[in-house]
mmCIF file of C-alpha atoms and ligand atoms in Angstrom:
data_model
loop_
_atom_site.group_PDB
_atom_site.id
_atom_site.type_symbol
_atom_site.label_atom_id
_atom_site.label_comp_id
_atom_site.label_asym_id
_atom_site.label_seq_id
_atom_site.Cartn_x
_atom_site.Cartn_y
_atom_site.Cartn_z
ATOM 1 C CA UNK A 1 -10.129 -20.202 4.334
ATOM 2 C CA UNK A 2 -6.360 -19.810 4.787
ATOM 3 C CA UNK A 3 -5.001 -17.682 7.722
ATOM 4 C CA UNK A 4 -4.259 -13.929 7.253
ATOM 5 C CA UNK A 5 -0.648 -13.037 7.317
ATOM 6 C CA UNK A 6 0.167 -9.562 8.978
ATOM 7 C CA UNK A 7 3.049 -7.433 8.047
ATOM 8 C CA UNK A 8 3.534 -4.752 10.992
ATOM 9 C CA UNK A 9 5.340 -1.250 10.035
ATOM 10 C CA UNK A 10 6.564 0.623 13.042
ATOM 11 C CA UNK A 11 9.023 3.179 13.694
ATOM 12 C CA UNK A 12 9.700 2.987 17.301
ATOM 13 C CA UNK A 13 8.576 1.652 20.565
ATOM 14 C CA UNK A 14 6.069 -0.985 19.073
ATOM 15 C CA UNK A 15 3.827 -1.165 22.288
ATOM 16 C CA UNK A 16 0.875 -1.487 19.773
ATOM 17 C CA UNK A 17 2.724 -4.314 17.907
ATOM 18 C CA UNK A 18 3.103 -6.001 21.174
ATOM 19 C CA UNK A 19 -0.629 -5.647 21.939
ATOM 20 C CA UNK A 20 -1.341 -7.268 18.499
ATOM 21 C CA UNK A 21 1.057 -9.992 19.456
ATOM 22 C CA UNK A 22 -0.646 -10.699 22.613
ATOM 23 C CA UNK A 23 -3.926 -10.867 20.892
ATOM 24 C CA UNK A 24 -2.511 -13.390 18.304
ATOM 25 C CA UNK A 25 -1.276 -15.489 21.371
ATOM 26 C CA UNK A 26 -4.492 -15.269 23.219
ATOM 27 C CA UNK A 27 -6.480 -16.323 20.018
ATOM 28 C CA UNK A 28 -8.445 -13.296 19.725
ATOM 29 C CA UNK A 29 -6.920 -12.542 16.221
ATOM 30 C CA UNK A 30 -6.625 -15.748 14.304
ATOM 31 C CA UNK A 31 -3.802 -14.738 12.062
ATOM 32 C CA UNK A 32 -0.013 -14.684 12.151
ATOM 33 C CA UNK A 33 2.617 -12.208 11.796
ATOM 34 C CA UNK A 34 4.916 -12.692 8.749
ATOM 35 C CA UNK A 35 7.168 -9.981 9.187
ATOM 36 C CA UNK A 36 7.946 -6.767 11.171
ATOM 37 C CA UNK A 37 9.469 -3.994 9.367
ATOM 38 C CA UNK A 38 10.876 -0.602 10.803
ATOM 39 C CA UNK A 39 12.160 2.345 8.948
ATOM 40 C CA UNK A 40 14.776 2.919 11.601
ATOM 41 C CA UNK A 41 17.621 0.584 12.726
ATOM 42 C CA UNK A 42 17.240 1.808 16.400
ATOM 43 C CA UNK A 43 13.331 1.081 16.576
ATOM 44 C CA UNK A 44 12.746 -0.958 19.701
ATOM 45 C CA UNK A 45 10.184 -2.762 17.728
ATOM 46 C CA UNK A 46 12.875 -4.547 15.916
ATOM 47 C CA UNK A 47 14.220 -6.356 18.931
ATOM 48 C CA UNK A 48 10.839 -7.167 20.547
ATOM 49 C CA UNK A 49 9.890 -8.879 17.153
ATOM 50 C CA UNK A 50 13.176 -10.709 16.976
ATOM 51 C CA UNK A 51 12.855 -12.051 20.539
ATOM 52 C CA UNK A 52 9.324 -13.109 19.728
ATOM 53 C CA UNK A 53 10.756 -15.250 16.981
ATOM 54 C CA UNK A 54 9.106 -13.042 14.123
ATOM 55 C CA UNK A 55 11.031 -12.212 11.083
ATOM 56 C CA UNK A 56 12.075 -8.686 11.577
ATOM 57 C CA UNK A 57 13.932 -6.334 9.017
ATOM 58 C CA UNK A 58 15.001 -2.546 8.815
ATOM 59 C CA UNK A 59 14.369 -0.762 5.579
ATOM 60 C CA UNK A 60 16.327 2.183 6.247
ATOM 61 C CA UNK A 61 14.878 5.281 4.444
ATOM 62 C CA UNK A 62 18.361 6.915 4.309
ATOM 63 C CA UNK A 63 19.763 4.047 2.513
ATOM 64 C CA UNK A 64 17.338 4.122 -0.221
ATOM 65 C CA UNK A 65 17.717 6.759 -3.166
ATOM 66 C CA UNK A 66 14.278 8.044 -3.115
ATOM 67 C CA UNK A 67 10.834 7.175 -1.846
ATOM 68 C CA UNK A 68 9.770 4.918 -4.549
ATOM 69 C CA UNK A 69 12.978 2.855 -4.197
ATOM 70 C CA UNK A 70 12.116 2.685 -0.388
ATOM 71 C CA UNK A 71 8.515 1.741 -0.811
ATOM 72 C CA UNK A 72 9.482 -0.847 -3.502
ATOM 73 C CA UNK A 73 11.516 -2.387 -0.814
ATOM 74 C CA UNK A 74 8.803 -2.465 1.681
ATOM 75 C CA UNK A 75 6.471 -3.968 -0.851
ATOM 76 C CA UNK A 76 8.765 -6.664 -1.822
ATOM 77 C CA UNK A 77 9.641 -7.745 1.780
ATOM 78 C CA UNK A 78 5.793 -7.874 2.390
ATOM 79 C CA UNK A 79 5.009 -9.760 -0.541
ATOM 80 C CA UNK A 80 8.103 -12.271 0.143
ATOM 81 C CA UNK A 81 6.578 -12.756 3.482
ATOM 82 C CA UNK A 82 3.262 -13.487 1.904
ATOM 83 C CA UNK A 83 1.505 -10.625 3.787
ATOM 84 C CA UNK A 84 -2.233 -10.222 3.269
ATOM 85 C CA UNK A 85 -2.782 -7.291 5.671
ATOM 86 C CA UNK A 86 -0.553 -4.471 6.357
ATOM 87 C CA UNK A 87 -0.790 -2.957 9.787
ATOM 88 C CA UNK A 88 0.809 0.525 10.376
ATOM 89 C CA UNK A 89 1.604 0.722 13.791
ATOM 90 C CA UNK A 90 3.391 3.873 14.888
ATOM 91 C CA UNK A 91 4.926 3.905 11.349
ATOM 92 C CA UNK A 92 5.924 7.549 10.918
ATOM 93 C CA UNK A 93 6.270 7.742 7.270
ATOM 94 C CA UNK A 94 3.705 8.956 4.708
ATOM 95 C CA UNK A 95 3.161 6.456 2.044
ATOM 96 C CA UNK A 96 2.731 7.206 -1.737
ATOM 97 C CA UNK A 97 -0.162 5.957 -3.840
ATOM 98 C CA UNK A 98 2.158 3.406 -5.284
ATOM 99 C CA UNK A 99 2.240 1.680 -1.794
ATOM 100 C CA UNK A 100 -1.467 2.197 -1.008
ATOM 101 C CA UNK A 101 -2.273 0.588 -4.374
ATOM 102 C CA UNK A 102 0.040 -2.336 -3.849
ATOM 103 C CA UNK A 103 -2.082 -3.284 -0.929
ATOM 104 C CA UNK A 104 -5.478 -1.407 -1.842
ATOM 105 C CA UNK A 105 -8.134 -1.749 1.170
ATOM 106 C CA UNK A 106 -5.612 -4.074 2.863
ATOM 107 C CA UNK A 107 -3.846 -1.472 5.039
ATOM 108 C CA UNK A 108 -4.822 -0.387 8.347
ATOM 109 C CA UNK A 109 -3.583 2.575 10.525
ATOM 110 C CA UNK A 110 -3.960 3.755 14.033
ATOM 111 C CA UNK A 111 -3.990 7.421 14.798
ATOM 112 C CA UNK A 112 -4.084 8.819 18.308
ATOM 113 C CA UNK A 113 -6.957 11.317 17.872
ATOM 114 C CA UNK A 114 -10.624 11.327 16.751
ATOM 115 C CA UNK A 115 -10.110 11.823 13.054
ATOM 116 C CA UNK A 116 -10.863 13.786 10.972
ATOM 117 C CA UNK A 117 -9.615 16.103 14.029
ATOM 118 C CA UNK A 118 -6.094 16.435 14.634
ATOM 119 C CA UNK A 119 -4.532 14.416 11.987
ATOM 120 C CA UNK A 120 -0.634 14.628 11.666
ATOM 121 C CA UNK A 121 2.290 14.002 13.916
ATOM 122 C CA UNK A 122 1.540 15.984 16.974
ATOM 123 C CA UNK A 123 -2.103 14.937 17.778
ATOM 124 C CA UNK A 124 -1.872 15.346 21.428
ATOM 125 C CA UNK A 125 -0.123 18.645 21.448
ATOM 126 C CA UNK A 126 -2.674 19.900 19.068
ATOM 127 C CA UNK A 127 -5.589 18.579 21.078
ATOM 128 C CA UNK A 128 -4.198 20.335 24.354
ATOM 129 C CA UNK A 129 -3.675 23.624 22.406
ATOM 130 C CA UNK A 130 -7.172 23.596 21.043
ATOM 131 C CA UNK A 131 -8.868 22.725 24.466
ATOM 132 C CA UNK A 132 -11.147 20.013 23.253
ATOM 133 C CA UNK A 133 -12.693 18.041 26.316
ATOM 134 C CA UNK A 134 -12.372 14.942 24.575
ATOM 135 C CA UNK A 135 -9.895 12.850 22.544
ATOM 136 C CA UNK A 136 -9.238 9.193 21.439
ATOM 137 C CA UNK A 137 -8.077 6.944 18.854
ATOM 138 C CA UNK A 138 -9.149 5.968 15.443
ATOM 139 C CA UNK A 139 -8.310 2.724 13.346
ATOM 140 C CA UNK A 140 -8.899 3.360 9.640
ATOM 141 C CA UNK A 141 -8.189 2.053 6.248
ATOM 142 C CA UNK A 142 -5.361 3.729 4.468
ATOM 143 C CA UNK A 143 -6.102 5.594 1.388
ATOM 144 C CA UNK A 144 -3.849 8.102 -0.600
ATOM 145 C CA UNK A 145 -4.810 11.026 2.033
ATOM 146 C CA UNK A 146 -2.952 11.546 5.210
ATOM 147 C CA UNK A 147 -4.882 10.099 8.219
ATOM 148 C CA UNK A 148 -7.757 10.103 5.821
ATOM 149 C CA UNK A 149 -9.279 6.779 4.915
ATOM 150 C CA UNK A 150 -12.585 5.139 6.044
ATOM 151 C CA UNK A 151 -12.923 4.724 9.626
ATOM 152 C CA UNK A 152 -13.221 1.260 11.344
ATOM 153 C CA UNK A 153 -13.342 1.940 14.959
ATOM 154 C CA UNK A 154 -12.992 4.810 17.376
ATOM 155 C CA UNK A 155 -12.755 5.267 21.184
ATOM 156 C CA UNK A 156 -12.870 8.250 23.512
ATOM 157 C CA UNK A 157 -11.036 9.374 26.445
ATOM 158 C CA UNK A 158 -11.612 12.734 28.493
ATOM 159 C CA UNK A 159 -8.988 15.504 28.303
ATOM 160 C CA UNK A 160 -8.476 16.376 31.892
ATOM 161 C CA UNK A 161 -7.616 19.732 33.404
ATOM 162 C CA UNK A 162 -3.786 19.611 34.046
ATOM 163 C CA UNK A 163 -3.148 17.182 31.245
ATOM 164 C CA UNK A 164 0.304 17.122 29.629
ATOM 165 C CA UNK A 165 1.011 15.639 26.359
ATOM 166 C CA UNK A 166 2.419 12.459 28.367
ATOM 167 C CA UNK A 167 -0.570 12.089 30.454
ATOM 168 C CA UNK A 168 -3.001 12.252 27.677
ATOM 169 C CA UNK A 169 -0.798 10.107 25.516
ATOM 170 C CA UNK A 170 -0.873 7.521 28.054
ATOM 171 C CA UNK A 171 -4.688 7.394 28.472
ATOM 172 C CA UNK A 172 -5.124 7.257 24.748
ATOM 173 C CA UNK A 173 -2.732 4.688 24.513
ATOM 174 C CA UNK A 174 -4.381 2.192 26.882
ATOM 175 C CA UNK A 175 -7.353 2.594 24.498
ATOM 176 C CA UNK A 176 -5.172 1.948 21.546
ATOM 177 C CA UNK A 177 -4.039 -1.340 22.779
ATOM 178 C CA UNK A 178 -7.640 -2.626 23.034
ATOM 179 C CA UNK A 179 -8.845 -1.100 19.912
ATOM 180 C CA UNK A 180 -6.284 -2.077 17.409
ATOM 181 C CA UNK A 181 -6.517 -5.862 18.106
ATOM 182 C CA UNK A 182 -10.228 -5.510 17.805
ATOM 183 C CA UNK A 183 -10.252 -3.872 14.426
ATOM 184 C CA UNK A 184 -7.704 -6.551 13.134
ATOM 185 C CA UNK A 185 -9.812 -9.249 14.575
ATOM 186 C CA UNK A 186 -12.944 -7.664 12.586
ATOM 187 C CA UNK A 187 -10.779 -7.690 9.296
ATOM 188 C CA UNK A 188 -9.312 -11.130 9.664
ATOM 189 C CA UNK A 189 -12.675 -12.738 10.531
ATOM 190 C CA UNK A 190 -14.090 -11.112 7.268
ATOM 191 C CA UNK A 191 -16.661 -8.785 9.226
ATOM 192 C CA UNK A 192 -15.472 -5.401 7.414
ATOM 193 C CA UNK A 193 -17.461 -4.534 4.370
ATOM 194 C CA UNK A 194 -16.333 -1.307 2.630
ATOM 195 C CA UNK A 195 -19.646 0.373 1.439
ATOM 196 C CA UNK A 196 -17.706 3.220 -0.479
ATOM 197 C CA UNK A 197 -14.681 5.411 -0.084
ATOM 198 C CA UNK A 198 -15.892 6.602 3.380
ATOM 199 C CA UNK A 199 -18.040 4.041 5.018
ATOM 200 C CA UNK A 200 -17.286 0.757 6.605
ATOM 201 C CA UNK A 201 -20.012 -1.617 7.598
ATOM 202 C CA UNK A 202 -19.197 -4.080 10.410
ATOM 203 C CA UNK A 203 -20.935 -7.189 9.820
ATOM 204 C CA UNK A 204 -22.872 -9.155 12.581
HETATM 205 C C1 GRF B 301 0.706 5.330 18.901
HETATM 206 O O1 GRF B 301 0.425 6.384 19.904
HETATM 207 C C2 GRF B 301 0.086 5.370 17.585
HETATM 208 O O2 GRF B 301 -1.117 5.767 17.740
HETATM 209 C C3 GRF B 301 0.850 6.515 16.878
HETATM 210 O O3 GRF B 301 2.200 6.235 17.224
HETATM 211 C C4 GRF B 301 2.203 5.705 18.498
HETATM 212 C C5 GRF B 301 3.110 4.546 18.455
HETATM 213 O O4 GRF B 301 3.175 3.861 19.742
HETATM 214 N N1 GRF B 301 0.570 6.444 15.338
HETATM 215 P P1 GRF B 301 3.855 2.386 19.568
HETATM 216 O O5 GRF B 301 5.190 2.205 18.728
HETATM 217 O O6 GRF B 301 2.960 1.498 19.169
HETATM 218 O O7 GRF B 301 4.048 2.230 21.052
#
């Protein structure tokens, strides 16, 4: 079986991207990264990818006439790099059905809460405002809904008295860095079976 080629999309810091790069280097994930794409020229992930010798490009949303043109550029960069699995790692853009259809069942996302609770861009703030005692992170397949597709893996952290958005985010992020490589490993090893539009079975 030929190796999967990952296309990683990020908007900022890129710490999840780096945890994926480390898992590839260690042999945990048997795949390669074909391209890293950011939607912002200042994204730190761009530089980190370039330093690691990975093709990295910025597709600046502001330079595209509309969302369709933006997504067509993303898809053409991904296809040109031979990408077989799209990994959204802190990519702060909603993708339309056109993009989802272009890589149907081959797009993963990480979200820093226990979905379906606290989707959206302010998960930690919303968790603290609500007062839940537990939070965590979720890796899921991407479908047309926001933070919605079938769930692959989740892990939990406690929410502690006195937590701020920063302390909670740091506790969740440490789990993210373990969970995302694990989910990608399961995908590339062919161990994820989509039973229907909500349920994923992890094969032994
Ligand atoms: C992570 O918390 C991720 O779950 C969320 O955005 C953050 C990105 O962090 N979607 P990084 O860029 O991977 O460091």
